[in-house]
Coordinates of C-alpha atoms in Angstrom, one line a residue:
M1 CA 23.5 -18.6 24.2
A2 CA 22.8 -14.9 24.5
K3 CA 20.9 -13.9 27.6
K4 CA 17.4 -12.7 27.1
R5 CA 16.6 -9.3 28.6
I6 CA 13.3 -7.4 29.0
H7 CA 14.0 -3.8 28.3
R8 CA 12.6 -1.2 30.7
V9 CA 12.5 2.5 29.9
G10 CA 15.4 4.3 31.6
E11 CA 17.5 1.1 32.0
N12 CA 21.1 1.2 30.7
T13 CA 21.4 -1.1 27.7
M14 CA 24.2 -2.8 25.7
P15 CA 26.1 -0.3 23.6
S16 CA 26.3 -2.8 20.7
I17 CA 22.5 -2.7 20.1
S18 CA 21.4 -0.1 17.6
D19 CA 21.0 3.1 19.6
D20 CA 18.8 4.9 17.0
L21 CA 16.2 2.1 17.1
K22 CA 16.3 1.8 20.9
T23 CA 15.8 5.6 21.2
F24 CA 12.8 5.4 18.8
L25 CA 11.2 2.6 20.6
D26 CA 11.7 4.2 24.0
T27 CA 10.4 7.6 22.8
H28 CA 7.2 6.0 21.4
S29 CA 6.8 3.5 24.3
I30 CA 6.7 0.5 22.0
Q31 CA 7.2 -2.8 23.7
Y32 CA 10.2 -4.8 22.7
E33 CA 12.6 -7.5 23.9
I34 CA 16.4 -7.6 23.4
D35 CA 18.0 -10.9 22.5
S36 CA 14.7 -12.7 22.3
D37 CA 14.8 -16.5 22.1
L38 CA 12.7 -17.3 19.1
S39 CA 12.3 -21.0 20.1
K40 CA 10.1 -19.7 23.0
R41 CA 8.1 -17.3 20.8
T42 CA 7.4 -19.2 17.6
W43 CA 4.6 -21.7 16.8
I44 CA 7.0 -24.6 16.2
H45 CA 9.4 -23.6 19.0
R46 CA 12.4 -23.1 16.7
G47 CA 14.7 -20.3 15.8
G48 CA 17.8 -18.5 17.1
I49 CA 18.2 -15.2 18.9
C50 CA 16.6 -12.0 17.6
K51 CA 18.3 -8.8 18.6
F52 CA 15.0 -6.8 18.6
F53 CA 11.6 -8.6 18.9
I54 CA 9.1 -5.8 18.7
E55 CA 5.4 -6.0 19.5
P56 CA 3.4 -2.8 18.6
I57 CA 0.0 -2.8 20.3
S58 CA -1.8 -0.7 17.7
I59 CA -1.8 0.0 13.9
T60 CA -0.6 3.5 14.7
E61 CA 2.5 2.1 16.4
L62 CA 3.0 -0.5 13.7
E63 CA 2.8 2.2 11.0
S64 CA 5.2 4.6 12.7
L65 CA 7.7 1.8 13.4
A66 CA 7.6 0.5 9.8
H67 CA 8.0 4.0 8.5
F68 CA 11.1 4.5 10.7
L69 CA 12.7 1.2 9.6
Y70 CA 12.1 1.9 5.9
K71 CA 13.3 5.5 6.2
N72 CA 16.5 4.2 7.9
D73 CA 17.0 1.4 5.4
R74 CA 16.8 -1.3 8.1
E75 CA 16.2 -4.9 7.3
F76 CA 13.3 -6.5 9.2
D77 CA 10.9 -9.4 9.1
V78 CA 7.2 -9.4 10.0
I79 CA 5.3 -12.2 11.6
G80 CA 1.9 -12.8 13.2
Y81 CA 1.5 -16.0 15.2
S82 CA 4.2 -17.7 13.0
S83 CA 1.9 -20.7 12.5
N84 CA 2.8 -21.0 8.7
L85 CA 6.5 -20.3 9.1
W86 CA 9.4 -22.7 9.5
F87 CA 12.4 -21.2 11.5
C88 CA 15.8 -22.8 11.3
D89 CA 17.7 -22.9 14.6
N90 CA 20.4 -20.7 13.1
Y91 CA 17.9 -18.0 12.0
S92 CA 18.9 -15.0 14.1
P93 CA 17.6 -11.8 12.6
E94 CA 18.3 -8.3 13.8
I95 CA 14.6 -7.1 13.9
I96 CA 11.3 -8.9 13.9
L97 CA 8.0 -7.1 14.1
S98 CA 5.1 -9.1 15.5
T99 CA 1.6 -8.0 14.6
R100 CA -0.2 -10.3 17.0
R101 CA -1.0 -7.5 19.5
C102 CA -2.7 -5.4 16.7
H103 CA -6.1 -7.1 16.9
E104 CA -8.9 -4.5 16.4
I105 CA -11.8 -5.4 14.2
Q106 CA -14.8 -3.2 13.3
F107 CA -17.3 -2.1 10.7
E108 CA -16.3 0.8 8.5
G109 CA -19.0 1.7 6.0
Q110 CA -19.7 -1.4 3.9
Y111 CA -16.5 -3.2 5.0
V112 CA -15.4 -5.3 7.9
V113 CA -12.0 -3.9 8.7
A114 CA -9.4 -6.0 10.6
D115 CA -5.9 -5.2 11.8
A116 CA -3.2 -7.4 10.4
G117 CA -2.8 -9.2 13.8
V118 CA -6.5 -10.2 14.1
S119 CA -6.7 -14.0 14.3
M120 CA -8.6 -15.7 11.5
N121 CA -10.7 -17.4 14.2
K122 CA -11.6 -14.0 15.6
L123 CA -12.5 -12.6 12.2
T124 CA -14.7 -15.6 11.4
T125 CA -16.5 -15.4 14.7
F126 CA -17.1 -11.7 14.3
C127 CA -18.5 -12.2 10.8
V128 CA -20.7 -15.2 11.6
D129 CA -22.1 -13.4 14.7
N130 CA -23.0 -10.5 12.5
G131 CA -24.6 -12.6 9.8
I132 CA -21.9 -12.1 7.2
G133 CA -21.3 -15.1 4.9
G134 CA -18.2 -16.5 3.2
F135 CA -16.0 -16.8 6.3
E136 CA -17.3 -20.0 7.9
G137 CA -14.5 -22.2 6.6
F138 CA -11.9 -20.1 8.3
I139 CA -13.1 -20.9 11.8
D140 CA -10.2 -23.3 12.7
L141 CA -7.6 -21.7 10.4
P142 CA -4.5 -20.8 12.5
G143 CA -2.7 -17.5 12.0
T144 CA -3.6 -13.9 11.4
V145 CA -5.3 -11.7 8.8
G146 CA -2.0 -10.4 7.6
G147 CA -0.7 -13.9 7.0
A148 CA -3.9 -15.0 5.3
V149 CA -3.7 -12.1 2.9
C150 CA -0.1 -12.8 2.0
N151 CA -0.7 -16.5 1.6
N152 CA -4.2 -16.3 0.1
S153 CA -5.1 -18.8 2.8
G154 CA -8.2 -20.9 2.5
C155 CA -10.0 -23.7 4.4
Y156 CA -13.2 -25.7 3.9
G157 CA -14.5 -23.6 1.0
S158 CA -13.5 -20.2 2.3
V159 CA -10.7 -18.4 0.4
T160 CA -9.1 -15.1 1.3
D161 CA -9.2 -13.6 -2.2
E162 CA -13.0 -14.3 -2.4
V163 CA -13.9 -12.1 0.6
L164 CA -11.1 -9.5 0.5
E165 CA -11.8 -6.1 -1.1
K166 CA -8.6 -4.2 -0.4
I167 CA -5.7 -3.8 2.0
E168 CA -3.9 -0.9 3.6
I169 CA -0.1 -1.2 3.5
I170 CA 3.0 0.8 4.3
S171 CA 6.2 0.5 2.3
A172 CA 9.3 2.5 1.6
E173 CA 7.1 4.7 -0.6
G174 CA 4.6 5.4 2.2
K175 CA 1.1 4.3 3.2
K176 CA -1.6 3.5 0.6
C177 CA -4.6 1.2 -0.1
I178 CA -4.4 -1.6 -2.8
E179 CA -7.4 -3.3 -4.3
A180 CA -7.5 -7.1 -3.9
S181 CA -7.5 -7.4 -7.7
A182 CA -4.0 -5.9 -7.8
L183 CA -2.5 -8.4 -5.4
G184 CA -1.9 -11.1 -8.0
F185 CA -3.6 -13.8 -6.0
S186 CA -3.2 -17.5 -7.0
H187 CA -3.4 -20.7 -5.0
R188 CA -1.7 -20.0 -1.7
N189 CA 0.3 -17.1 -3.2
S190 CA 0.2 -13.4 -3.8
L191 CA 2.5 -10.5 -4.9
L192 CA 3.0 -9.8 -1.2
K193 CA 4.3 -13.3 -0.5
S194 CA 6.7 -13.2 -3.5
K195 CA 7.9 -9.7 -2.3
T196 CA 6.9 -8.2 -5.7
I197 CA 5.0 -5.9 -3.5
N198 CA 7.4 -5.3 -0.6
A199 CA 5.3 -3.9 2.2
V200 CA 3.8 -4.4 5.6
V201 CA 0.1 -5.1 5.7
L202 CA -1.6 -2.8 8.2
R203 CA -5.3 -3.6 7.8
A204 CA -7.6 -5.6 5.5
F205 CA -11.0 -4.6 4.3
F206 CA -13.5 -7.5 3.7
S207 CA -16.8 -7.6 1.9
T208 CA -20.1 -7.9 3.8
T209 CA -22.3 -10.4 2.1
W210 CA -25.2 -11.0 4.6
F211 CA -26.7 -14.4 5.2

């Protein structure tokens, strides 16, 4: 089994690991782990070894990283808490981006705006505490906002597509906002999940229907 290493800025690293990505991560001080054991990081404790497990701590870092990977035509996967994912033990990707450290939530005009890594429980608590309806059923739903948008998640009468107004994404074509009506939502599905829209969700904008 490959040995897990925590990278420290200035440390000599294995020449077989992609130098361009390492240089980018070090230059932007983005946290990552080399040869990360996914069985110790995933919800179901399964998976192989990931060459780069990357954890941006802000949407700015997530956006710049995704832009770099798209620009350089690098394959990568995006996860949140991985609570709705099943990893095979031989799944050993080169690059995983985890959004779980991107967890800001705030009001912007008439919207509640949540980073992709905000937990659904945190979103629900924020909305209920501020007297916003439609989110109550999400209180015990595991996972993140980004995952809920991709899956059109729902629980106890609350469904993502009924409270979502739009999302902010970044793709190979750049950053833009997409209205919820254009995401092709159906039961536990969307154009994001099917990869018809191949993009990274940065933020989600939710409606504010007051109690």
